[in-house]
Short mmCIF file of C-alpha atoms and ligand atoms in Angstrom, two decimals:
data_model
loop_
_atom_site.label_atom_id
_atom_site.label_comp_id
_atom_site.label_asym_id
_atom_site.label_seq_id
_atom_site.Cartn_x
_atom_site.Cartn_y
_atom_site.Cartn_z
CA UNK A 1 0.13 0.20 0.14
CA UNK A 2 1.63 3.27 -0.85
CA UNK A 3 1.82 5.59 1.98
CA UNK A 4 -1.10 8.54 0.12
CA UNK A 5 -3.25 5.36 0.06
CA UNK A 6 -3.16 4.53 3.99
CA UNK A 7 -3.61 8.76 4.25
CA UNK A 8 -6.69 8.71 2.29
CA UNK A 9 -8.12 5.85 4.49
CA UNK A 10 -7.20 7.53 7.90
CA UNK A 11 -9.04 10.68 6.46
CA UNK A 12 -12.53 11.22 7.34
CA UNK A 13 -14.17 10.14 3.45
CA UNK A 14 -11.24 6.89 4.08
CA UNK A 15 -13.34 6.19 7.46
CA UNK A 16 -16.43 6.48 5.88
CA UNK A 17 -15.47 3.86 3.05
CA UNK A 18 -13.98 1.70 5.08
CA UNK A 19 -16.97 1.50 7.16
CA UNK A 20 -19.15 1.41 4.15
CA UNK A 21 -17.35 -1.33 2.51
CA UNK A 22 -17.44 -3.64 5.49
CA UNK A 23 -21.32 -3.71 4.83
CA UNK A 24 -20.53 -3.81 1.84
CA UNK A 25 -18.42 -7.12 2.06
CA UNK A 26 -20.52 -8.77 4.80
CA UNK A 27 -23.80 -8.18 2.84
CA UNK A 28 -25.09 -11.11 0.49
CA UNK A 29 -23.10 -10.88 -2.61
CA UNK A 30 -20.30 -8.79 -1.25
CA UNK A 31 -17.83 -11.21 -1.92
CA UNK A 32 -18.51 -10.56 -6.04
CA UNK A 33 -15.70 -7.83 -6.47
CA UNK A 34 -17.73 -6.56 -9.46
CA UNK A 35 -20.78 -6.49 -6.83
CA UNK A 36 -19.32 -4.65 -4.28
CA UNK A 37 -17.32 -2.14 -6.38
CA UNK A 38 -20.36 -1.05 -7.89
CA UNK A 39 -22.26 -1.06 -4.38
CA UNK A 40 -19.54 1.21 -2.62
CA UNK A 41 -19.51 3.85 -5.91
CA UNK A 42 -23.46 4.04 -5.94
CA UNK A 43 -22.64 4.59 -2.47
CA UNK A 44 -20.69 7.81 -4.50
CA UNK A 45 -16.96 6.64 -2.67
CA UNK A 46 -14.50 7.42 -5.66
CA UNK A 47 -13.37 4.61 -7.85
CA UNK A 48 -9.71 4.13 -6.17
CA UNK A 49 -11.08 5.14 -2.14
CA UNK A 50 -13.43 2.54 -3.22
CA UNK A 51 -10.41 0.30 -4.08
CA UNK A 52 -8.56 0.76 -1.52
CA UNK A 53 -11.21 0.49 1.06
CA UNK A 54 -12.47 -2.49 0.03
CA UNK A 55 -8.86 -4.12 -0.02
CA UNK A 56 -8.77 -3.09 3.36
CA UNK A 57 -11.69 -4.53 4.57
CA UNK A 58 -11.18 -7.57 3.25
CA UNK A 59 -8.06 -7.98 5.19
CA UNK A 60 -9.41 -6.71 8.45
CA UNK A 61 -12.34 -9.59 8.09
CA UNK A 62 -9.16 -11.63 7.55
CA UNK A 63 -7.18 -10.51 10.29
CA UNK A 64 -9.95 -11.16 13.11
CA UNK A 65 -8.54 -14.45 13.88
CA UNK A 66 -5.12 -12.86 14.83
CA UNK A 67 -6.30 -9.92 16.44
CA UNK A 68 -10.01 -9.86 17.96
CA UNK A 69 -11.51 -7.11 17.53
CA UNK A 70 -8.87 -4.80 17.16
CA UNK A 71 -8.69 -5.72 13.67
CA UNK A 72 -11.40 -3.38 12.54
CA UNK A 73 -9.61 -0.56 13.81
CA UNK A 74 -6.08 -1.30 12.15
CA UNK A 75 -4.78 -1.14 9.01
CA UNK A 76 -2.79 -4.23 7.03
CA UNK A 77 -0.98 -5.53 3.88
CA UNK A 78 -1.60 -8.29 2.58
CA UNK A 79 2.51 -9.78 3.25
CA UNK A 80 2.08 -7.56 6.40
CA UNK A 81 -0.40 -9.35 8.24
CA UNK A 82 0.35 -13.36 6.57
CA UNK A 83 3.75 -12.57 8.82
CA UNK A 84 2.19 -10.44 11.68
CA UNK A 85 2.33 -12.33 14.84
CA UNK A 86 -1.03 -13.37 16.59
CA UNK A 87 -2.23 -11.22 19.37
CA UNK A 88 -2.61 -14.14 22.16
CA UNK A 89 1.22 -15.36 21.02
CA UNK A 90 2.58 -11.39 20.86
CA UNK A 91 0.97 -11.09 24.08
CA UNK A 92 1.70 -13.88 26.32
CA UNK A 93 6.03 -12.91 25.04
CA UNK A 94 5.27 -9.47 26.09
CA UNK A 95 4.26 -10.47 29.59
CA UNK A 96 6.97 -12.42 30.04
CA UNK A 97 9.31 -9.19 28.78
CA UNK A 98 7.61 -7.14 31.01
CA UNK A 99 7.96 -9.59 34.05
CA UNK A 100 11.44 -9.99 33.03
CA UNK A 101 11.60 -6.00 33.94
CA UNK A 102 12.07 -4.84 30.17
CA UNK A 103 11.00 -1.50 29.61
CA UNK A 104 12.34 -0.17 26.64
CA UNK A 105 12.35 -2.31 23.60
CA UNK A 106 13.55 -2.23 20.07
CA UNK A 107 11.72 -4.65 17.81
CA UNK A 108 14.09 -4.72 14.87
CA UNK A 109 11.79 -5.41 11.35
CA UNK A 110 7.85 -4.17 13.28
CA UNK A 111 6.21 -5.32 10.19
CA UNK A 112 2.55 -3.67 10.70
CA UNK A 113 3.17 -3.67 14.34
CA UNK A 114 1.69 -7.01 16.13
CA UNK A 115 4.82 -7.42 18.44
CA UNK A 116 4.62 -3.92 19.11
CA UNK A 117 1.34 -2.98 20.24
CA UNK A 118 1.59 -5.96 22.12
CA UNK A 119 4.82 -4.97 24.18
CA UNK A 120 3.31 -1.46 24.57
CA UNK A 121 -0.29 -2.82 25.83
CA UNK A 122 1.92 -4.92 28.50
CA UNK A 123 3.56 -0.54 29.34
CA UNK A 124 6.84 -1.05 27.49
CA UNK A 125 7.77 1.39 25.24
CA UNK A 126 8.68 0.42 21.66
CA UNK A 127 11.38 1.95 19.65
CA UNK A 128 10.27 0.17 16.32
CA UNK A 129 12.51 0.11 13.18
CA UNK A 130 10.94 -0.90 9.96
CA UNK A 131 12.91 -0.47 6.38
CA UNK A 132 9.91 -0.72 4.27
CA UNK A 133 8.08 2.77 3.89
CA UNK A 134 4.19 1.84 3.44
CA UNK A 135 4.72 -0.56 6.60
CA UNK A 136 6.54 1.66 8.69
CA UNK A 137 3.38 4.24 8.65
CA UNK A 138 1.21 0.89 8.86
CA UNK A 139 3.07 0.38 12.18
CA UNK A 140 2.52 3.91 13.34
CA UNK A 141 -1.34 4.10 12.55
CA UNK A 142 -1.84 1.60 14.07
CA UNK A 143 0.22 2.45 17.16
CA UNK A 144 -2.40 5.32 17.04
CA UNK A 145 -5.96 3.53 16.33
CA UNK A 146 -5.01 1.14 19.31
CA UNK A 147 -4.76 4.27 21.23
CA UNK A 148 -0.49 3.05 21.90
CA UNK A 149 1.27 5.85 20.27
CA UNK A 150 2.55 7.04 23.45
CA UNK A 151 4.60 4.11 24.19
CA UNK A 152 5.25 3.63 20.45
CA UNK A 153 8.43 5.09 18.06
CA UNK A 154 8.21 3.89 14.55
CA UNK A 155 11.22 4.88 12.43
CA UNK A 156 11.32 3.97 9.07
CA UNK A 157 14.80 2.85 8.64
CA UNK A 158 17.28 -0.37 7.97
CA UNK A 159 17.57 -2.27 11.29
CA UNK A 160 20.86 -2.62 11.14
CA UNK A 161 22.07 0.85 11.12
CA UNK A 162 20.18 1.72 14.42
CA UNK A 163 22.06 2.81 17.61
CA UNK A 164 20.46 0.63 20.27
CA UNK A 165 22.07 2.87 23.14
CA UNK A 166 19.16 3.16 25.70
CA UNK A 167 16.51 0.17 24.94
CA UNK A 168 17.03 -2.47 27.77
CA UNK A 169 16.18 -5.40 25.32
CA UNK A 170 15.59 -6.34 21.65
CA UNK A 171 13.42 -8.54 19.41
CA UNK A 172 13.97 -9.41 16.02
CA UNK A 173 10.89 -11.06 13.64
CA UNK A 174 13.14 -10.93 10.60
CA UNK A 175 10.57 -11.99 7.66
CA UNK A 176 11.33 -15.18 6.05
CA UNK A 177 10.48 -14.28 2.40
CA UNK A 178 12.71 -14.50 -0.37
CA UNK A 179 12.87 -11.77 -3.31
CA UNK A 180 9.53 -12.85 -5.12
CA UNK A 181 7.54 -13.16 -1.61
CA UNK A 182 7.59 -17.11 -0.95
CA UNK A 183 8.24 -18.40 2.00
CA UNK A 184 11.97 -19.39 2.63
CA UNK A 185 13.52 -21.58 5.19
CA UNK A 186 17.31 -21.19 4.61
CA UNK A 187 18.07 -18.45 7.89
CA UNK A 188 20.90 -17.30 4.81
CA UNK A 189 17.57 -15.83 3.11
CA UNK A 190 16.42 -13.71 6.35
CA UNK A 191 16.07 -10.26 6.35
CA UNK A 192 17.80 -8.90 8.09
CA UNK A 193 20.44 -11.08 7.42
CA UNK A 194 20.79 -14.27 9.86
CA UNK A 195 24.15 -12.88 10.84
CA UNK A 196 22.44 -9.59 12.19
CA UNK A 197 19.91 -11.28 13.95
CA UNK A 198 22.16 -13.56 16.01
CA UNK A 199 24.78 -10.65 16.55
CA UNK A 200 21.97 -8.74 18.23
CA UNK A 201 22.36 -11.49 21.25
CA UNK A 202 25.86 -10.25 21.61
CA UNK A 203 25.05 -6.59 21.92
CA UNK A 204 22.09 -5.85 23.89
CA UNK A 205 22.00 -9.45 26.04
CA UNK A 206 18.37 -9.35 26.58
CA UNK A 207 17.02 -9.92 23.16
CA UNK A 208 14.28 -12.04 22.05
CA UNK A 209 14.51 -13.85 18.27
CA UNK A 210 11.76 -14.88 16.36
CA UNK A 211 12.70 -17.46 14.12
CA UNK A 212 10.46 -20.22 12.17
CA UNK A 213 9.18 -23.65 13.60
CA UNK A 214 11.83 -25.69 11.36
CA UNK A 215 14.37 -23.80 12.33
CA UNK A 216 17.66 -25.68 12.42
CA UNK A 217 18.45 -26.53 16.33
CA UNK A 218 22.62 -26.31 15.55
CA UNK A 219 21.57 -22.34 14.94
CA UNK A 220 20.54 -22.21 19.25
CA UNK A 221 22.51 -19.62 20.27
CA UNK A 222 24.71 -20.91 23.18
CA UNK A 223 23.07 -20.70 26.51
CA UNK A 224 19.79 -19.65 25.21
CA UNK A 225 15.89 -20.77 25.77
CA UNK A 226 14.32 -22.09 22.61
CA UNK A 227 11.10 -22.12 22.80
CA UNK A 228 8.27 -23.55 19.95
CA UNK A 229 4.58 -22.47 20.96
CA UNK A 230 1.65 -24.03 19.07
CA UNK A 231 -2.01 -22.34 18.84
CA UNK A 232 -4.58 -25.02 18.67
CA UNK A 233 -2.05 -27.75 18.16
CA UNK A 234 -0.51 -25.66 14.94
CA UNK A 235 3.05 -25.09 15.69
CA UNK A 236 3.21 -21.17 14.85
CA UNK A 237 6.35 -20.38 15.55
CA UNK A 238 10.01 -20.55 17.37
CA UNK A 239 12.00 -17.72 19.96
CA UNK A 240 15.21 -17.68 21.13
CA UNK A 241 15.40 -15.66 24.97
CA UNK A 242 18.88 -14.98 24.69
CA UNK A 243 21.10 -13.53 27.93
CA UNK A 244 19.15 -13.39 31.06
CA UNK A 245 15.84 -13.88 29.54
CA UNK A 246 16.94 -17.85 28.94
CA UNK A 247 15.12 -20.12 30.92
CA UNK A 248 15.39 -23.84 30.77
CA UNK A 249 17.45 -24.68 27.66
CA UNK A 250 13.85 -26.10 26.09
CA UNK A 251 10.39 -25.55 26.29
CA UNK A 252 7.36 -26.46 24.46
CA UNK A 253 4.05 -23.30 25.04
CA UNK A 254 0.61 -24.89 24.39
CA UNK A 255 -2.05 -22.27 23.56
CA UNK A 256 -5.50 -23.07 23.15
CA UNK A 257 -8.57 -21.70 22.97
CA UNK A 258 -10.48 -21.36 26.21
CA UNK A 259 -7.58 -22.97 28.44
CA UNK A 260 -5.44 -21.80 30.29
CA UNK A 261 -1.53 -21.57 28.71
CA UNK A 262 0.68 -25.17 29.30
CA UNK A 263 4.55 -25.01 29.39
CA UNK A 264 6.64 -28.14 29.31
CA UNK A 265 10.24 -28.01 30.10
CA UNK A 266 13.61 -29.73 29.89
CA UNK A 267 17.15 -30.12 27.90
CA UNK A 268 15.92 -32.09 25.05
CA UNK A 269 18.44 -34.37 25.74
CA UNK A 270 16.10 -36.44 27.71
CA UNK A 271 17.07 -39.92 27.23
CA UNK A 272 14.36 -42.16 25.26
CA UNK A 273 12.72 -45.21 26.64
CA UNK A 274 12.14 -47.80 24.12
CA UNK A 275 9.32 -50.54 24.61
CA UNK A 276 6.43 -52.05 22.61
CA UNK A 277 3.37 -50.78 21.41
CA UNK A 278 0.88 -50.67 24.60
CA UNK A 279 -3.13 -49.81 25.15
CA UNK A 280 -2.60 -45.82 24.58
CA UNK A 281 -1.15 -44.21 21.94
CA UNK A 282 -0.38 -40.31 22.70
CA UNK A 283 0.53 -38.30 19.63
CA UNK A 284 2.32 -35.34 21.29
CA UNK A 285 1.67 -31.22 20.34
CA UNK A 286 3.42 -30.70 17.24
CA UNK A 287 6.02 -28.09 19.88
CA UNK A 288 6.67 -30.93 21.98
CA UNK A 289 8.18 -32.61 18.97
CA UNK A 290 9.90 -29.67 17.47
CA UNK A 291 11.28 -28.81 20.89
CA UNK A 292 12.83 -32.43 21.20
CA UNK A 293 10.74 -32.53 24.11
CA UNK A 294 9.36 -36.07 23.94
CA UNK A 295 11.19 -38.11 26.12
CA UNK A 296 10.32 -35.39 28.41
CA UNK A 297 6.72 -35.82 27.78
CA UNK A 298 6.69 -39.19 27.71
CA UNK A 299 7.84 -39.40 31.29
CA UNK A 300 4.85 -37.49 32.26
CA UNK A 301 2.50 -40.19 31.11
CA UNK A 302 5.06 -43.31 32.39
CA UNK A 303 5.30 -44.10 28.61
CA UNK A 304 7.91 -45.52 26.26
CA UNK A 305 8.12 -45.09 22.28
CA UNK A 306 7.98 -47.93 19.96
CA UNK A 307 10.80 -46.74 18.21
CA UNK A 308 13.56 -44.11 19.14
CA UNK A 309 13.32 -42.06 15.81
CA UNK A 310 9.31 -41.72 16.26
CA UNK A 311 7.49 -39.23 18.18
CA UNK A 312 4.77 -41.64 19.22
CA UNK A 313 4.12 -42.40 23.20
CA UNK A 314 2.83 -45.62 24.11
CA UNK A 315 1.39 -46.18 27.59
CA UNK A 316 -0.52 -49.20 29.89
CA UNK A 317 -3.13 -46.09 31.20
CA UNK A 318 -4.82 -43.04 29.44
CA UNK A 319 -3.51 -40.01 31.54
CA UNK A 320 -5.53 -36.61 30.55
CA UNK A 321 -2.40 -34.33 29.41
CA UNK A 322 -2.22 -31.38 27.35
CA UNK A 323 0.43 -32.12 25.76
CA UNK A 324 -0.70 -34.79 23.32
CA UNK A 325 -3.98 -36.62 22.03
CA UNK A 326 -4.82 -40.05 23.52
CA UNK A 327 -5.72 -43.10 21.73
CA UNK A 328 -6.91 -46.20 22.46
CA UNK A 329 -5.12 -48.84 20.85
CA UNK A 330 -7.83 -52.51 19.29
CA UNK A 331 -5.39 -53.57 16.87
CA UNK A 332 -2.04 -53.88 16.05
CA UNK A 333 -1.34 -55.22 12.45
CA UNK A 334 2.39 -55.81 10.22
CA UNK A 335 1.53 -53.41 7.51
CA UNK A 336 -0.90 -55.44 4.32
CA UNK A 337 -3.47 -53.42 2.48
CA UNK A 338 -5.47 -56.97 1.88
CA UNK A 339 -5.41 -57.27 6.15
CA UNK A 340 -6.53 -53.93 6.55
CA UNK A 341 -9.33 -53.57 4.41
CA UNK A 342 -10.51 -56.47 5.73
CA UNK A 343 -10.08 -55.71 8.96
CA UNK A 344 -11.96 -52.21 8.45
CA UNK A 345 -15.05 -53.93 6.70
CA UNK A 346 -15.39 -56.75 9.12
CA UNK A 347 -15.60 -53.53 11.88
CA UNK A 348 -17.71 -51.45 9.75
CA UNK A 349 -15.70 -49.03 9.70
CA UNK A 350 -17.16 -45.91 7.34
CA UNK A 351 -15.45 -43.23 8.63
CA UNK A 352 -11.48 -43.01 9.29
CA UNK A 353 -8.88 -40.58 10.45
CA UNK A 354 -5.12 -41.43 9.18
CA UNK A 355 -2.44 -40.72 10.90
CA UNK A 356 1.22 -40.96 10.58
CA UNK A 357 4.99 -41.09 11.52
CA UNK A 358 7.56 -42.60 10.04
CA UNK A 359 5.51 -43.82 6.91
CA UNK A 360 6.06 -43.43 3.29
CA UNK A 361 2.24 -43.90 2.61
CA UNK A 362 0.40 -41.35 1.27
CA UNK A 363 -2.91 -41.06 3.18
CA UNK A 364 -5.09 -39.62 0.65
CA UNK A 365 -3.95 -42.62 -1.81
CA UNK A 366 -4.28 -45.22 0.84
CA UNK A 367 -7.76 -43.63 1.74
CA UNK A 368 -8.66 -44.50 -1.83
CA UNK A 369 -6.97 -47.98 -1.87
CA UNK A 370 -8.99 -48.62 1.53
CA UNK A 371 -12.13 -48.15 -0.55
CA UNK A 372 -13.83 -47.73 2.55
CA UNK A 373 -17.85 -48.55 2.67
CA UNK A 374 -20.03 -45.14 2.91
CA UNK A 375 -23.42 -45.60 5.02
CA UNK A 376 -25.26 -42.35 5.60
CA UNK A 377 -25.89 -41.73 8.96
CA UNK A 378 -24.42 -45.63 9.85
CA UNK A 379 -20.91 -47.16 10.47
CA UNK A 380 -18.11 -46.79 12.91
CA UNK A 381 -15.76 -44.15 12.72
CA UNK A 382 -11.63 -45.36 13.94
CA UNK A 383 -8.43 -43.64 13.63
CA UNK A 384 -5.28 -45.81 11.65
CA UNK A 385 -1.51 -44.87 12.60
CA UNK A 386 1.03 -46.06 10.02
CA UNK A 387 4.12 -46.08 11.57
CA UNK A 388 7.19 -48.22 12.30
CA UNK A 389 7.39 -50.37 15.94
CA UNK A 390 11.42 -51.77 15.83
CA UNK A 391 11.77 -50.43 12.31
CA UNK A 392 8.81 -52.69 10.94
CA UNK A 393 6.24 -51.30 9.49
CA UNK A 394 3.17 -51.24 11.35
CA UNK A 395 -0.91 -50.05 10.88
CA UNK A 396 -1.92 -49.73 14.57
CA UNK A 397 -6.19 -49.36 14.37
CA UNK A 398 -7.80 -47.14 17.54
CA UNK A 399 -9.79 -44.49 18.36
CA UNK A 400 -9.41 -41.11 20.57
CA UNK A 401 -9.76 -41.93 24.09
CA UNK A 402 -12.61 -39.19 23.92
CA UNK A 403 -14.56 -40.40 21.38
CA UNK A 404 -14.95 -44.31 21.39
CA UNK A 405 -15.27 -46.86 18.70
CA UNK A 406 -19.66 -46.65 17.72
CA UNK A 407 -21.88 -45.04 14.89
CA UNK A 408 -20.93 -42.11 13.35
CA UNK A 409 -22.42 -39.38 15.21
CA UNK A 410 -22.79 -40.90 18.51
CA UNK A 411 -21.83 -38.60 21.33
CA UNK A 412 -18.57 -38.43 22.69
CA UNK A 413 -17.81 -40.47 26.71
C1 SAM B 1 8.03 -10.97 10.08
S1 SAM B 1 7.81 -9.31 9.64
C2 SAM B 1 7.58 -8.17 11.14
C3 SAM B 1 6.13 -8.76 11.53
C4 SAM B 1 6.20 -8.16 13.03
N1 SAM B 1 6.76 -8.78 13.91
C5 SAM B 1 4.42 -8.69 13.31
O1 SAM B 1 4.06 -9.52 14.29
O2 SAM B 1 4.32 -7.54 13.13
C6 SAM B 1 9.57 -8.73 9.19
C7 SAM B 1 9.91 -6.70 8.73
O3 SAM B 1 10.72 -6.73 8.79
C8 SAM B 1 10.91 -5.66 7.68
N2 SAM B 1 12.84 -5.90 7.23
C9 SAM B 1 13.49 -6.42 6.63
N3 SAM B 1 14.10 -6.15 6.69
C10 SAM B 1 14.85 -5.34 7.20
C11 SAM B 1 16.40 -4.75 8.01
N4 SAM B 1 17.01 -4.37 6.84
N5 SAM B 1 15.79 -3.57 8.62
C12 SAM B 1 14.27 -3.11 9.03
N6 SAM B 1 13.17 -3.55 8.93
C13 SAM B 1 13.60 -4.84 7.64
C14 SAM B 1 10.26 -6.15 6.44
O4 SAM B 1 10.00 -5.75 6.01
C15 SAM B 1 8.98 -6.85 7.38
O5 SAM B 1 8.16 -5.90 7.44
#
């Protein structure tokens, strides 16, 4: 978005156009671009402003999942929204920084400002640096729109050039996109560069670096705590907490709608106990797996692994745990398509979820090959786990502990 476009949207006429655009998009047929544009033009909104308002209103609607009701007051670009930290994650980080005594934070590469705003909400003054002029203008507009401008100073500059004297902590969430806008998993393609990002640790002792969840553990700065965060079982980020901010070497933080946050910590090198398949299988949360805390998790449910390289945990009893889904295993079968098809038919299974770890099979293809019977309103639901046990390809059949086998649609126990 060009800064002039942002200025137009922030004018009284722009605010009115944004309100009208949100109403048009929510009305029947509003998802058709031509209908929406015509409706705004008919309401007297000039064409360029109508286009900008419709784009912005659509971005705000998409942003609700990350920012809640505040999205309706904020400004976004498509890339800025995609890269922005969810408020629930940013607020947690900000609260931890504040609790650690941080009062003045540099946010280097602040984007549209999700982390900056969260820090300001926590009462931290923020020096927000953004290289892209339009994005920097949006970050400043968002600070004003959310009533946090007094705590936020946005500067449009290259983060590698700014003076960090006076801040008592630094946060950096580098852009992880290639020149074509596609996501990159290679830290050497980060912007600011990975060399700059990791050098911050020596310049500002209290530093937090946000990185992609798939980051190589070898890149964790010495002495840092590496945290993986999941939201509703979806791993959304990793962050390295450096210097005095570091806690235990590895942490998995699980945020779930409507429940308190939970965290599992360890050193990531806990010894792994391997044993046979047992009656209950746990599929650990992705944050636990990424943090290399599967062995630490197994200890919390008195579990063992079936194969030391595969993150399924087996135990004799079901334990109510936030760290993984629990399935009751009813059948352990050496993998054979014919045998599996026969067992599923015999059980009347018509609805099957397929989980896999350590299996080369394509679940979608397997589902087709299994040719499950379809039965409207009847039949049995089951879970199929494709894995290896002691090196052997194995199929495990079972059901979630909270939803035992039974007619499809039967209430969970
Ligand atoms: C991943 S986004 C930050 C998102 C932000 N944490 C949020 O939640 O809204 C990274 C940002 O860094 C900016 N950036 C990239 N290289 C930079 C540099 N050398 N100096 C300052 N900003 C930079 C990009 O323009 C982009 O907006």
